[in-house]
CSV table of C-alpha atoms in Angstrom, one decimal:
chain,number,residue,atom,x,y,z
A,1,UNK,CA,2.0,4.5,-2.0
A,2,UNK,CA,1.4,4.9,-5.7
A,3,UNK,CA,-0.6,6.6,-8.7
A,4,UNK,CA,-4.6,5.9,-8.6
A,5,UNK,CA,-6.3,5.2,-11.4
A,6,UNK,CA,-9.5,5.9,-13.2
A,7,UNK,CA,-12.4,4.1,-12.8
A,8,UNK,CA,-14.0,5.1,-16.7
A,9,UNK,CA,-12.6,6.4,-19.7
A,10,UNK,CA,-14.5,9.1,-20.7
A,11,UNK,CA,-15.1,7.8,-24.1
A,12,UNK,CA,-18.8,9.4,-25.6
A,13,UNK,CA,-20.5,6.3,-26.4
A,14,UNK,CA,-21.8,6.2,-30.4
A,15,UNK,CA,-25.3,5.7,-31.7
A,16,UNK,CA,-26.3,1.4,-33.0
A,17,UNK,CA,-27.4,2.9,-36.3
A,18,UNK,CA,-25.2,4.6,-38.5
A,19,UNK,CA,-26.9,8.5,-39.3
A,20,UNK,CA,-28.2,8.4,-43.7
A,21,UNK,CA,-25.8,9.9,-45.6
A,22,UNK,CA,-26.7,12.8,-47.5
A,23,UNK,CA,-25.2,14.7,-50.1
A,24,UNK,CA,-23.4,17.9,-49.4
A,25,UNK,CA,-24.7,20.8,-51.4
A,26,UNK,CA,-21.6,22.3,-54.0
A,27,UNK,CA,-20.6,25.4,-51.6
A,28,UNK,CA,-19.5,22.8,-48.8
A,29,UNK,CA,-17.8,20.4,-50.6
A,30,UNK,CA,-14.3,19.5,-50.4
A,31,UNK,CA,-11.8,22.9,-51.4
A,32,UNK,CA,-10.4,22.8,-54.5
A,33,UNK,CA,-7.0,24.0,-53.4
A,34,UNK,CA,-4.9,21.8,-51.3
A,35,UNK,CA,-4.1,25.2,-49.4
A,36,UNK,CA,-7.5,25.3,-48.2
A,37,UNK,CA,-8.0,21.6,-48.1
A,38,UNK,CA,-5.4,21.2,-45.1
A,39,UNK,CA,-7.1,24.6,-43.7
A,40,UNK,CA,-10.8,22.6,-43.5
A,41,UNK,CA,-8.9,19.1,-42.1
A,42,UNK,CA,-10.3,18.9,-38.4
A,43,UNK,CA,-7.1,18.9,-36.4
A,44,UNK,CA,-6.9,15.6,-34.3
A,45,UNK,CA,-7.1,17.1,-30.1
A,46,UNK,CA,-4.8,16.0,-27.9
A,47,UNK,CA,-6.2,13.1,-25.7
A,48,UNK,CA,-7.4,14.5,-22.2
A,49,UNK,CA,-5.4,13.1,-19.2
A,50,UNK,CA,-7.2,11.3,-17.1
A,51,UNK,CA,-7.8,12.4,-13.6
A,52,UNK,CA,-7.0,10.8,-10.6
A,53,UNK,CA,-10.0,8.9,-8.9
A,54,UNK,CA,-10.7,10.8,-5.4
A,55,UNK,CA,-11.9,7.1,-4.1
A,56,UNK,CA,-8.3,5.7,-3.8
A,57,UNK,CA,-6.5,9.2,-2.5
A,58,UNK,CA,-9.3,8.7,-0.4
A,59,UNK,CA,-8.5,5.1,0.6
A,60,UNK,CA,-4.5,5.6,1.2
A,61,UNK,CA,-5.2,8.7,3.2
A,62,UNK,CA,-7.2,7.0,6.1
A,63,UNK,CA,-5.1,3.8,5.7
A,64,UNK,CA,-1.8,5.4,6.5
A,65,UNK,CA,-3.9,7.4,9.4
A,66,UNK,CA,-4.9,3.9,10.5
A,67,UNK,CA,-1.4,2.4,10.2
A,68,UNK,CA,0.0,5.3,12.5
A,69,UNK,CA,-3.0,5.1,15.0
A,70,UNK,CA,-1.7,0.9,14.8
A,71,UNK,CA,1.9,2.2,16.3
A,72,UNK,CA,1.0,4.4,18.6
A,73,UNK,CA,-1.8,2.0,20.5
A,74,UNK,CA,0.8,-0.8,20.7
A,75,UNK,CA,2.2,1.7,23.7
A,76,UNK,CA,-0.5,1.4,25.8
A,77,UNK,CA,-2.4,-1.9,25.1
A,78,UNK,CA,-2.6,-2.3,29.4
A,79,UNK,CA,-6.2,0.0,28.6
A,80,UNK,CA,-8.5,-2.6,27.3
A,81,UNK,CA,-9.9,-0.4,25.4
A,82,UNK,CA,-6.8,0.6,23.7
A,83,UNK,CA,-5.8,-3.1,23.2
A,84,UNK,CA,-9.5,-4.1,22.0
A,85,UNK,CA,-8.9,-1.4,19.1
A,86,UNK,CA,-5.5,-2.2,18.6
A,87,UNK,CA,-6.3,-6.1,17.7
A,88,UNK,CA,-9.6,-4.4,15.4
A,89,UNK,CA,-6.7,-2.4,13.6
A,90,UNK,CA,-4.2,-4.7,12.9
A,91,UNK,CA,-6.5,-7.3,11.8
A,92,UNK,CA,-7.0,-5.8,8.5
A,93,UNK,CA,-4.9,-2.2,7.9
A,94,UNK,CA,-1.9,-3.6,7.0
A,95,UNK,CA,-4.3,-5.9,4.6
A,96,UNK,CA,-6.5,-3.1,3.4
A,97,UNK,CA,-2.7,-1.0,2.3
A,98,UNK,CA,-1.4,-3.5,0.5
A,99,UNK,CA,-4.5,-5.0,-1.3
A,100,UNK,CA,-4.8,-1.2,-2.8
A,101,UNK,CA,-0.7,-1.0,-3.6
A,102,UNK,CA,-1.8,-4.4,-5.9
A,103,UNK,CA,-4.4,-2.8,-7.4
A,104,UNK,CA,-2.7,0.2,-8.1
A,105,UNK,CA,0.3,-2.0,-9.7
A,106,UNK,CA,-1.6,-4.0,-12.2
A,107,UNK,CA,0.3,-2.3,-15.3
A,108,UNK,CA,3.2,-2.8,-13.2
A,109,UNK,CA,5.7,-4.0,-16.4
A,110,UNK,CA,9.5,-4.0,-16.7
A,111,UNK,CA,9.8,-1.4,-18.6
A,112,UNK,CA,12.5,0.7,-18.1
A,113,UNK,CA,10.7,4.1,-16.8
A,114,UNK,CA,8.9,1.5,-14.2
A,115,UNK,CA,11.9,-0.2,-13.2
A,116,UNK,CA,13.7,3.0,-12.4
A,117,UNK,CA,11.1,4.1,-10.4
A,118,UNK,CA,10.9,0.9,-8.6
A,119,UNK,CA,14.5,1.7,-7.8
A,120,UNK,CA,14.5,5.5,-7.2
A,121,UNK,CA,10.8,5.5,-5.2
A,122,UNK,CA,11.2,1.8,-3.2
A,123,UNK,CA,15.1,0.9,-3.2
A,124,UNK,CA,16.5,4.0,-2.7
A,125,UNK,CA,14.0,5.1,0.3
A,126,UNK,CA,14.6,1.6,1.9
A,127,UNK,CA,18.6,1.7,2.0
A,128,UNK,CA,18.1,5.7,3.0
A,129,UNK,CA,15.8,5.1,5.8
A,130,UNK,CA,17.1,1.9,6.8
A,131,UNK,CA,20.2,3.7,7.7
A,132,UNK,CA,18.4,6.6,9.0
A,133,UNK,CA,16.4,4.9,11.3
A,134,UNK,CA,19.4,2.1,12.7
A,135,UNK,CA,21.7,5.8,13.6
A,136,UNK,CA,18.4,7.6,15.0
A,137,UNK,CA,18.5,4.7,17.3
A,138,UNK,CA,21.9,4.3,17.9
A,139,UNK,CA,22.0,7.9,19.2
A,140,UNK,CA,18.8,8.8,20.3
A,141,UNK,CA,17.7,5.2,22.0
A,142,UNK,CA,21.4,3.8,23.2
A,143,UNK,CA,20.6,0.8,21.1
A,144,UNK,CA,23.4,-1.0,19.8
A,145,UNK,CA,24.3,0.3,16.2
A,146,UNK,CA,23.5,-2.6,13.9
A,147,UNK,CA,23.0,-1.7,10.2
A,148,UNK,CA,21.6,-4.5,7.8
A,149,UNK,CA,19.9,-4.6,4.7
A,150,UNK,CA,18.5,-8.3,4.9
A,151,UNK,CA,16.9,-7.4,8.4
A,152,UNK,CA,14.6,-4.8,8.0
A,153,UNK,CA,14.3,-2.6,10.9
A,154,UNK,CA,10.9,-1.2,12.6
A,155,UNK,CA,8.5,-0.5,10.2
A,156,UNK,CA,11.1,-0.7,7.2
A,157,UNK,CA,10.1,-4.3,6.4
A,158,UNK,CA,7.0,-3.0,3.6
A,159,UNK,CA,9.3,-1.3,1.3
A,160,UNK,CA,11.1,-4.4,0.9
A,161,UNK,CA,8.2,-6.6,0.5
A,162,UNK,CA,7.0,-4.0,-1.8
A,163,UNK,CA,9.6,-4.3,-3.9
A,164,UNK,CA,10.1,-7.9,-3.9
A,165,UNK,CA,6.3,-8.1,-4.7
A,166,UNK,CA,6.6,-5.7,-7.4
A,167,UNK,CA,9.0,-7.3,-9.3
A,168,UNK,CA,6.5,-10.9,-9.1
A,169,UNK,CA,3.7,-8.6,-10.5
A,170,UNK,CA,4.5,-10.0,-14.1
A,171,UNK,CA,4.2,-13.4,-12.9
A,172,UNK,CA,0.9,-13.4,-11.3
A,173,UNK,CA,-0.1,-11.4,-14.4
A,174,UNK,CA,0.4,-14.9,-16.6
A,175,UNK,CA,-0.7,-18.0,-13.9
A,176,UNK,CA,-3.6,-19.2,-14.0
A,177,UNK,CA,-4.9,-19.2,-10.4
A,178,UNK,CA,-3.0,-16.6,-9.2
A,179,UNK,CA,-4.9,-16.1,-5.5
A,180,UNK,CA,-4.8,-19.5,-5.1
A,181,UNK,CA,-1.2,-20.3,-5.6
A,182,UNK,CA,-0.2,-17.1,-3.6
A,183,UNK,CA,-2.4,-18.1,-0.9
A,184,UNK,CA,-0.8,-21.6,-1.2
A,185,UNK,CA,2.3,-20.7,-0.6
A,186,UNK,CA,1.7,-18.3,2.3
A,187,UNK,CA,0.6,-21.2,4.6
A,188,UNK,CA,3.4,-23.4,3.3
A,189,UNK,CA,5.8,-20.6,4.5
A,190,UNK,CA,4.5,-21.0,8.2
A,191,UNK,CA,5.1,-24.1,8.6
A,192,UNK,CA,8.8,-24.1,9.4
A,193,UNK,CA,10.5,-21.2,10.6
A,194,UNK,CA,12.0,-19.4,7.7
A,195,UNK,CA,14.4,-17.0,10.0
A,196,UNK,CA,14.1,-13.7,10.1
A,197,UNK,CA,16.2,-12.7,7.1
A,198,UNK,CA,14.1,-9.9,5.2
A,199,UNK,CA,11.1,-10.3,7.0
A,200,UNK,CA,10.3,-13.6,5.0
A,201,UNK,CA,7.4,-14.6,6.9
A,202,UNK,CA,5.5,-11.3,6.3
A,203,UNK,CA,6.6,-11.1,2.9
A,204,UNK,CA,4.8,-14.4,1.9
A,205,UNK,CA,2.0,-14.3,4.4
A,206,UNK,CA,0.6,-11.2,2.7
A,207,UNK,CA,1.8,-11.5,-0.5
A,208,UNK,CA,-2.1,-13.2,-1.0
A,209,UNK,CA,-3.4,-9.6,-0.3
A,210,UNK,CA,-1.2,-7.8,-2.7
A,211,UNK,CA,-2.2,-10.5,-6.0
A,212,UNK,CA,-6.0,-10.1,-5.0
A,213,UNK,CA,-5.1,-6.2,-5.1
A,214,UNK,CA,-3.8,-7.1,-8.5
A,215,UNK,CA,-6.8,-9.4,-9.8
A,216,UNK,CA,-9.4,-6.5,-8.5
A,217,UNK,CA,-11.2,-4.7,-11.5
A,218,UNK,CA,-12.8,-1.2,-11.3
A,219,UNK,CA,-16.4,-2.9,-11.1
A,220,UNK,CA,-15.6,-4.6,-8.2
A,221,UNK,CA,-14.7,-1.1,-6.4
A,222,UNK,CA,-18.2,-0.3,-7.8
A,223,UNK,CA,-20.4,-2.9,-5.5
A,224,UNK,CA,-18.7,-1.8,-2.6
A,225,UNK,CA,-19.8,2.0,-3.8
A,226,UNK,CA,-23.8,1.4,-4.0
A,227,UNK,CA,-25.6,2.9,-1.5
A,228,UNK,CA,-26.6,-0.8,0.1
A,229,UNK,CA,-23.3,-1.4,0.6
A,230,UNK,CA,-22.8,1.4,3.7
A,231,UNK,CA,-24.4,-0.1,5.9
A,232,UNK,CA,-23.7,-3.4,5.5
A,233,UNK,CA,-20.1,-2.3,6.0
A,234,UNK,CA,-21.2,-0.1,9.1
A,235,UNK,CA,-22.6,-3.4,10.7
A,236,UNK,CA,-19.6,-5.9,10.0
A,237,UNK,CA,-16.7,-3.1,11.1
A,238,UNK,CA,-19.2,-2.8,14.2
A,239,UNK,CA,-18.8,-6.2,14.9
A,240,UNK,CA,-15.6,-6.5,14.1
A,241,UNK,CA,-14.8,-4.0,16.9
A,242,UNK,CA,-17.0,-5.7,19.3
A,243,UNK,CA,-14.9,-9.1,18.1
A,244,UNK,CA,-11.5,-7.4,18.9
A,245,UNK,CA,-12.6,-5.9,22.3
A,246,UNK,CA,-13.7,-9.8,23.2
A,247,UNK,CA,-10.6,-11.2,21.8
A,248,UNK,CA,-7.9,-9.0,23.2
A,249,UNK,CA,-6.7,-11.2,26.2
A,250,UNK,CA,-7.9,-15.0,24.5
A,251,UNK,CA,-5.7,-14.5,21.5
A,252,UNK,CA,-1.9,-14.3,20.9
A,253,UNK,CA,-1.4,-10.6,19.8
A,254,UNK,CA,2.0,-12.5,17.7
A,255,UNK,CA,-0.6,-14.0,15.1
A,256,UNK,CA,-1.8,-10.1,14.0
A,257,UNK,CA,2.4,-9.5,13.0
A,258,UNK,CA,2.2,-12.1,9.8
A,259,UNK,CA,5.7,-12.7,11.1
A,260,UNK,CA,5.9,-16.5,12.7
A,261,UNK,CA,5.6,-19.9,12.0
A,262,UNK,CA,2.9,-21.6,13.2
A,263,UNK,CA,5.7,-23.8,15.9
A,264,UNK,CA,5.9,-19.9,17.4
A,265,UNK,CA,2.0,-20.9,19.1
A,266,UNK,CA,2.4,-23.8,20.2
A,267,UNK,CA,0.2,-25.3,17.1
A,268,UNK,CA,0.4,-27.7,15.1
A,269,UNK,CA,0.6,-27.0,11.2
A,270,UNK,CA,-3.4,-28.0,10.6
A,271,UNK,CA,-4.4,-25.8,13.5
A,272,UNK,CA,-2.0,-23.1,12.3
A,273,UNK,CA,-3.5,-23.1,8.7
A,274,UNK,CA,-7.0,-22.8,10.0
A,275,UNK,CA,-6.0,-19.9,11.7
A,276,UNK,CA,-4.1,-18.4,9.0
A,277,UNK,CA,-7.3,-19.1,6.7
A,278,UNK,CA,-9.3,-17.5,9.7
A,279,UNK,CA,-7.2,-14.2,9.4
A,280,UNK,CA,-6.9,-14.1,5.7
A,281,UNK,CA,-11.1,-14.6,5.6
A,282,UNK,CA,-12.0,-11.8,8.5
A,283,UNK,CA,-9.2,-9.4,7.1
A,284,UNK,CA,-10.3,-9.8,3.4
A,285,UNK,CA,-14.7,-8.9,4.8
A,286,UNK,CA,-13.2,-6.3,6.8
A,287,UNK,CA,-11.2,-3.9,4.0
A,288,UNK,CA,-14.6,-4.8,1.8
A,289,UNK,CA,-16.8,-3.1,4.6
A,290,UNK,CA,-14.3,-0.7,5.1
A,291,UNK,CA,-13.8,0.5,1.4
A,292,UNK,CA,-17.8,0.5,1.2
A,293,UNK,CA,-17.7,3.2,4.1
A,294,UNK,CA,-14.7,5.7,2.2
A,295,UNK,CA,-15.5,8.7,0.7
A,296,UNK,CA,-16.0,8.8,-3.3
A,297,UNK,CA,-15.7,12.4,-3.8
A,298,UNK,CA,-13.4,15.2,-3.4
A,299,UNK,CA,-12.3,16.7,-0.2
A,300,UNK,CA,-9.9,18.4,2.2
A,301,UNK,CA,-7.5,15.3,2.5
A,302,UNK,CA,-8.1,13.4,-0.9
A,303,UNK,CA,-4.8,15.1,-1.9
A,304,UNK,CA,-3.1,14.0,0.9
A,305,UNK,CA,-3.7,10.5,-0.3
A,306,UNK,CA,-1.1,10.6,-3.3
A,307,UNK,CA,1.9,10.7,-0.5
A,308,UNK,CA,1.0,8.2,2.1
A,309,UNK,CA,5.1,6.7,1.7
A,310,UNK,CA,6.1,10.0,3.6
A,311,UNK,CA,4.1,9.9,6.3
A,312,UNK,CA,4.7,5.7,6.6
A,313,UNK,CA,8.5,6.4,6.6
A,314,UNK,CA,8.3,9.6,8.9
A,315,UNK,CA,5.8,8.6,11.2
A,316,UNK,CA,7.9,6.0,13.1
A,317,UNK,CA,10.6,9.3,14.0
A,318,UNK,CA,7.9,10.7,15.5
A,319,UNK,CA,6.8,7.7,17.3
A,320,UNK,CA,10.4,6.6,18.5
A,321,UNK,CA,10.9,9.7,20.0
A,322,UNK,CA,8.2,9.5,22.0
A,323,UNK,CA,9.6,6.1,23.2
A,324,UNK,CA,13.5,7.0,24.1
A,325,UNK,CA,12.1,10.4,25.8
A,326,UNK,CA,10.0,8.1,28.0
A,327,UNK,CA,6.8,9.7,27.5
A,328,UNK,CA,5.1,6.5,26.8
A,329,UNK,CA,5.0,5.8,30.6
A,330,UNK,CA,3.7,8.6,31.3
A,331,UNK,CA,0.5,7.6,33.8
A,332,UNK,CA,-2.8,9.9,32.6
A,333,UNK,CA,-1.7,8.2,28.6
A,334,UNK,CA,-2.6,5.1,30.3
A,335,UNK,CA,-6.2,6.1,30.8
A,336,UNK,CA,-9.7,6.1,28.5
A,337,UNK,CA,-9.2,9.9,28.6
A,338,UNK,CA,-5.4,9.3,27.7
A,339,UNK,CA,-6.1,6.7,24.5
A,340,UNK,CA,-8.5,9.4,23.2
A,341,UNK,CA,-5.1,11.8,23.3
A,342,UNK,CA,-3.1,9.2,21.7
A,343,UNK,CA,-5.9,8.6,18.9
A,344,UNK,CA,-6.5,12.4,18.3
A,345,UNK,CA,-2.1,13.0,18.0
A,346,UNK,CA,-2.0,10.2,15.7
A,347,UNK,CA,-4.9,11.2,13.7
A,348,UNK,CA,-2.7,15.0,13.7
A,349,UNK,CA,0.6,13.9,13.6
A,350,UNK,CA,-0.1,11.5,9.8
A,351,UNK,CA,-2.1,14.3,8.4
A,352,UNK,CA,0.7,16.4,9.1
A,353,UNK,CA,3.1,14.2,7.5
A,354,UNK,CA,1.4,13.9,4.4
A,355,UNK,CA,1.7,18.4,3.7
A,356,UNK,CA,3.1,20.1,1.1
A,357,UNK,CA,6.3,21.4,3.4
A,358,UNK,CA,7.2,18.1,5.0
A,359,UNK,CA,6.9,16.7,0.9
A,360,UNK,CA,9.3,19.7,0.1
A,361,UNK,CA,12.0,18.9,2.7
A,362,UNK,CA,12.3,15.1,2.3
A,363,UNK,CA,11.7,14.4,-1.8
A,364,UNK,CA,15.4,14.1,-2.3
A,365,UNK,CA,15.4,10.9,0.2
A,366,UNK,CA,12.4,9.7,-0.7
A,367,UNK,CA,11.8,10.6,-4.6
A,368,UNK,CA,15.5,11.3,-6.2
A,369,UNK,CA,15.8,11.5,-9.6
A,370,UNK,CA,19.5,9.9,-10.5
A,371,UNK,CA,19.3,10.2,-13.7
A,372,UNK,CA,23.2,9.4,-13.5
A,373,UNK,CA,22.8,6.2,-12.2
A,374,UNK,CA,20.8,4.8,-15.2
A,375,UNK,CA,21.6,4.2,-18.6
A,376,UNK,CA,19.3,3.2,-22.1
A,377,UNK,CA,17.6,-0.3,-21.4
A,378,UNK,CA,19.6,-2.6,-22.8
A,379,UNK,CA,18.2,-5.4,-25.2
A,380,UNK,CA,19.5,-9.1,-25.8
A,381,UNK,CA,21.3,-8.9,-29.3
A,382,UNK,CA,22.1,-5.2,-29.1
A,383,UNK,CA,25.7,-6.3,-27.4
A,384,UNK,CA,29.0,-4.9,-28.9
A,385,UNK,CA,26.7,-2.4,-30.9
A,386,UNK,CA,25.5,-5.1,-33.6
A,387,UNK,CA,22.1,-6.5,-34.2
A,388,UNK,CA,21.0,-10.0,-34.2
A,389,UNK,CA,20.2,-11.3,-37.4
A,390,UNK,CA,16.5,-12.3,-37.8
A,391,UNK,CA,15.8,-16.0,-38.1
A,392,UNK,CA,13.9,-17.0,-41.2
């Protein structure tokens, strides 16, 4: 859901010993003229842009694919097959997103072209959609028309925790121990219910996942890019599957959601934090093994990968529709044969979602500029039009 960034600089590295200097015969030395002088100056090139890193466009792209493939098994976890890959997904794509949104955010400042887009790209899409989505199902689902900010509805609760998180991304820039104290105070939030105002629970439990994101350094993304690393990753995401499949009717799917207290299980808050750790531990190896597995280069969809907010906003139309039409019950969906459908649509339906014309038609909802709504940052002692005076 944001910019990638590059992994090296580009810079030509310089020789240890400085070349002997030798004396320039009299027909190349300096002009005599300042006319020629400034015609001889080397003129200074403009510094390249960097280019975007495939490896992350790479990264969002079969992320969001896994977050709608997520959605769409929830409908038909009665397969065990289908309900063994759900559990597999949602132990660690909601993780694996937001640990890359941290990454991506380290020069996250509050600057006032950052804070405007923070606005314009997270706020604005958040109050659009979460309108959008409580009148979709007002009319299309006969729900009950119930439009609130604080309560995010469906899938709307990550753009508020996105933006909540982004604006603490200058304070885990300055402490210490940042993992620690984030993952401190995730367990402390599940154990007493916070309500459900903003999502709170999931907006603390994963905040841990988002500063790690933050903490990350290029040369950690480049251990999990040696060639050693492939299989190793092929072997735990193996397992991990095998580990879902086996855990799909002993576990409490409610523990995958990040969205209860520990009371909601019938735990106590030391058995709760153990299984919190548990989570945080098997989520954290499996976005490793998975990153070890993406793509480094360019291909067909690493493009795709710079708009993944479209398709995570748009998906759950798509999604919903299926729903209030009733074509979740339909009986062969409910089938092996029937989950490979529901797989292959999803897989379609996000790619889909992430093209040029769908971008076209919904930028002014999810990109606007509002340039009226801003004014020039404004600075302590710049009130009334008068400076402070300097101390000293």
């Amino acid at each position: 859901m944001s910019p990638a960034v590059m992994t090296y600089t580009g810079e030509v590295p310089t020789s240890p010993t400085a070349a002997p200097t030798v004396e320039a015969p009299s027909s190349a030395r300096a002009p005599s003229t300042p006319e020629a002088a400034q015609a001889s100056a080397p003129q200074a090139a403009p510094a390249p842009r960097k280019p975007r890193d495939p490896f992350f466009d790479n990264v969002k792209y079969l992320a969001i694919l896994l977050v709608v493939l997520g959605h769409s098994l929830g409908y038909v976890t009665d397969v065990p097959m289908a309900k063994g890959l759900y559990v597999f997904v949602y132990m660690f794509h909601m993780p694996l997103f937001i640990l890359i949104t941290g990454y991506l955010s380290r020069n996250w400042s509050f600057s006032s072209g950052k804070a405007r887009k923070l606005i314009t790209h997270v706020g604005v899409p958040y109050v659009v959609f979460e309108f959008t989505y409580a009148i979709y199902g007002w009319l299309a689902g006969g729900k009950q028309l119930e439009i609130s900010l604080l309560k995010p509805y469906y899938l709307m609760w990550f753009l508020l925790a996105l933006f909540l998180w982004r604006l603490s991304t200058p304070v885990w820039q300055q402490i210490r121990w940042p993992v620690a104290g984030a993952l401190l105070i995730a367990l402390l939030s599940y154990m007493s219910d916070l309500g459900s105002t903003f999502h709170i629970h999931r907006v603390l439990g994963l905040l841990p996942f988002y500063v790690i994101g933050l903490k990350l350094k290029p040369e950690h993304f480049e251990i999990l890019k040696k060639p050693v690393a492939r299989p190793i990753g092929a072997l735990v995401l193996a397992v991990a599957l095998g580990c879902g499949y086996l855990a799909r009717d002993r576990m409490d799917l409610y523990w995958l959601y990040f969205n209860h207290p520990n009371s909601r299980f019938g735990v106590g808050n030391f058995d709760g934090t153990l299984m919190r750790l548990a989570m945080f531990a098997c989520g954290l190896v499996m976005v490793a093994a998975f990153l070890s597995l993406t793509p480094r280069r360019n291909h067909w969809f690493t493009k795709l990968g710079a708009a993944t907010l479209y398709c995570y906003l748009l998906h759950g139309f798509v999604i919903l529709a299926v729903k209030y039409t009733g074509l979740w019950g339909t009986e062969w969906l409910h089938t092996v044969p029937g989950v490979l459908v529901v797989c292959a649509a999803a897989m379609v339906v996000g790619t889909f979602l992430l093209t040029k014309p769908v971008i076209r038609c919904t930028r002014w909802a999810l990109e606007p500029k509002m340039t009226w709504a801003f004014t020039p940052l404004r600075r302590p002692g710049a009130a009334g039009g008068q400076k402070r005076p300097r101390s000293g």
